[in-house]
Amino acid sequence: MKSFNYVITDEVGIHARPAGLLVKAVKALSSTVVIKSGAKSADASKLMAVMGLGVKKGTEVTVEVTGENEAADAVEVENFFKNNL
C-alpha cells in the first residue's frame, strides 16, 4: 500500500465537478483508492461516497492506493489532487 497526505486547496473543497473527475480517473486505474478524512473513509471510485466525506478547503486527507501497480497509480492520483483539488 502506498499513501500520501494532501491538504485540499480548492475554494469549495471536494465538490461535484472535481469529485466526478476523480472517480473517472480512479476507475481507469488498476489499484483501489481510498480517501480518509478524520474518522470517515470512502472508496474513491464511488461518487456519492466521496461527496459524503464533506471535505472542505484546508482539510487534510489521507489517500491510500493498494494494488499491483500501486506505486505508479499513487503518483497519478497525487498529481490529480495537486492539479484539481
Short mmCIF file of C-alpha atoms in Angstrom, two decimals:
data_model
loop_
_atom_site.label_atom_id
_atom_site.label_comp_id
_atom_site.label_asym_id
_atom_site.label_seq_id
_atom_site.Cartn_x
_atom_site.Cartn_y
_atom_site.Cartn_z
CA MET A 1 0.00 0.00 0.00
CA LYS A 2 1.16 3.50 -0.89
CA SER A 3 -0.32 6.54 0.81
CA PHE A 4 0.06 10.29 0.88
CA ASN A 5 -1.48 13.21 2.73
CA TYR A 6 -2.88 16.21 0.91
CA VAL A 7 -4.42 19.47 2.13
CA ILE A 8 -7.38 20.47 -0.05
CA THR A 9 -6.80 23.91 -1.61
CA ASP A 10 -9.94 24.17 -3.80
CA GLU A 11 -12.12 27.03 -2.53
CA VAL A 12 -15.20 24.79 -2.22
CA GLY A 13 -13.42 21.59 -1.14
CA ILE A 14 -14.20 18.30 -2.87
CA HIS A 15 -17.41 19.27 -4.65
CA ALA A 16 -19.33 17.64 -7.52
CA ARG A 17 -17.18 18.57 -10.53
CA PRO A 18 -13.74 17.54 -9.20
CA ALA A 19 -15.26 14.55 -7.38
CA GLY A 20 -16.70 13.31 -10.66
CA LEU A 21 -13.34 13.78 -12.40
CA LEU A 22 -11.61 11.96 -9.52
CA VAL A 23 -13.98 8.99 -9.75
CA LYS A 24 -13.43 8.79 -13.52
CA ALA A 25 -9.64 8.93 -13.09
CA VAL A 26 -9.64 6.30 -10.33
CA LYS A 27 -11.83 3.91 -12.32
CA ALA A 28 -9.19 3.94 -15.08
CA LEU A 29 -6.56 2.63 -12.61
CA SER A 30 -5.94 -0.98 -11.64
CA SER A 31 -5.47 -0.10 -7.94
CA THR A 32 -8.02 0.51 -5.21
CA VAL A 33 -8.01 4.09 -3.92
CA VAL A 34 -9.42 5.07 -0.52
CA ILE A 35 -9.72 8.64 0.78
CA LYS A 36 -9.72 9.18 4.54
CA SER A 37 -10.82 12.35 6.26
CA GLY A 38 -10.91 12.23 10.04
CA ALA A 39 -12.83 9.12 11.08
CA LYS A 40 -14.53 8.78 7.67
CA SER A 41 -13.23 6.94 4.64
CA ALA A 42 -14.55 6.45 1.11
CA ASP A 43 -13.81 4.35 -1.94
CA ALA A 44 -12.63 6.94 -4.46
CA SER A 45 -14.39 5.10 -7.30
CA LYS A 46 -17.81 5.85 -5.79
CA LEU A 47 -19.04 9.42 -6.33
CA MET A 48 -21.59 9.53 -3.51
CA ALA A 49 -19.06 8.10 -1.03
CA VAL A 50 -16.51 10.78 -1.97
CA MET A 51 -19.14 13.53 -1.74
CA GLY A 52 -20.31 12.10 1.60
CA LEU A 53 -16.94 12.86 3.17
CA GLY A 54 -17.85 16.56 3.09
CA VAL A 55 -14.23 17.64 2.66
CA LYS A 56 -13.78 21.43 2.82
CA LYS A 57 -10.87 23.72 1.91
CA GLY A 58 -7.96 23.34 4.32
CA THR A 59 -8.87 19.79 5.32
CA GLU A 60 -6.04 17.25 5.22
CA VAL A 61 -6.98 13.92 3.68
CA THR A 62 -5.02 10.69 3.53
CA VAL A 63 -5.15 8.82 0.24
CA GLU A 64 -4.30 5.10 0.22
CA VAL A 65 -3.56 3.25 -3.02
CA THR A 66 -3.46 -0.55 -2.99
CA GLY A 67 -2.88 -2.90 -5.91
CA GLU A 68 -0.40 -4.45 -8.31
CA ASN A 69 0.51 -1.11 -9.87
CA GLU A 70 0.16 0.96 -6.68
CA ALA A 71 3.39 2.95 -6.99
CA ALA A 72 2.57 4.38 -10.43
CA ASP A 73 -1.13 4.75 -9.58
CA ALA A 74 -0.29 6.64 -6.37
CA VAL A 75 1.80 9.13 -8.36
CA GLU A 76 -1.06 9.59 -10.84
CA VAL A 77 -3.65 10.14 -8.07
CA GLU A 78 -1.35 12.56 -6.21
CA ASN A 79 -0.87 14.56 -9.43
CA PHE A 80 -4.66 14.64 -9.89
CA PHE A 81 -5.08 16.08 -6.37
CA LYS A 82 -2.38 18.71 -6.97
CA ASN A 83 -3.92 19.78 -10.28
CA ASN A 84 -7.62 19.68 -9.35
CA LEU A 85 -8.10 19.92 -5.59
#
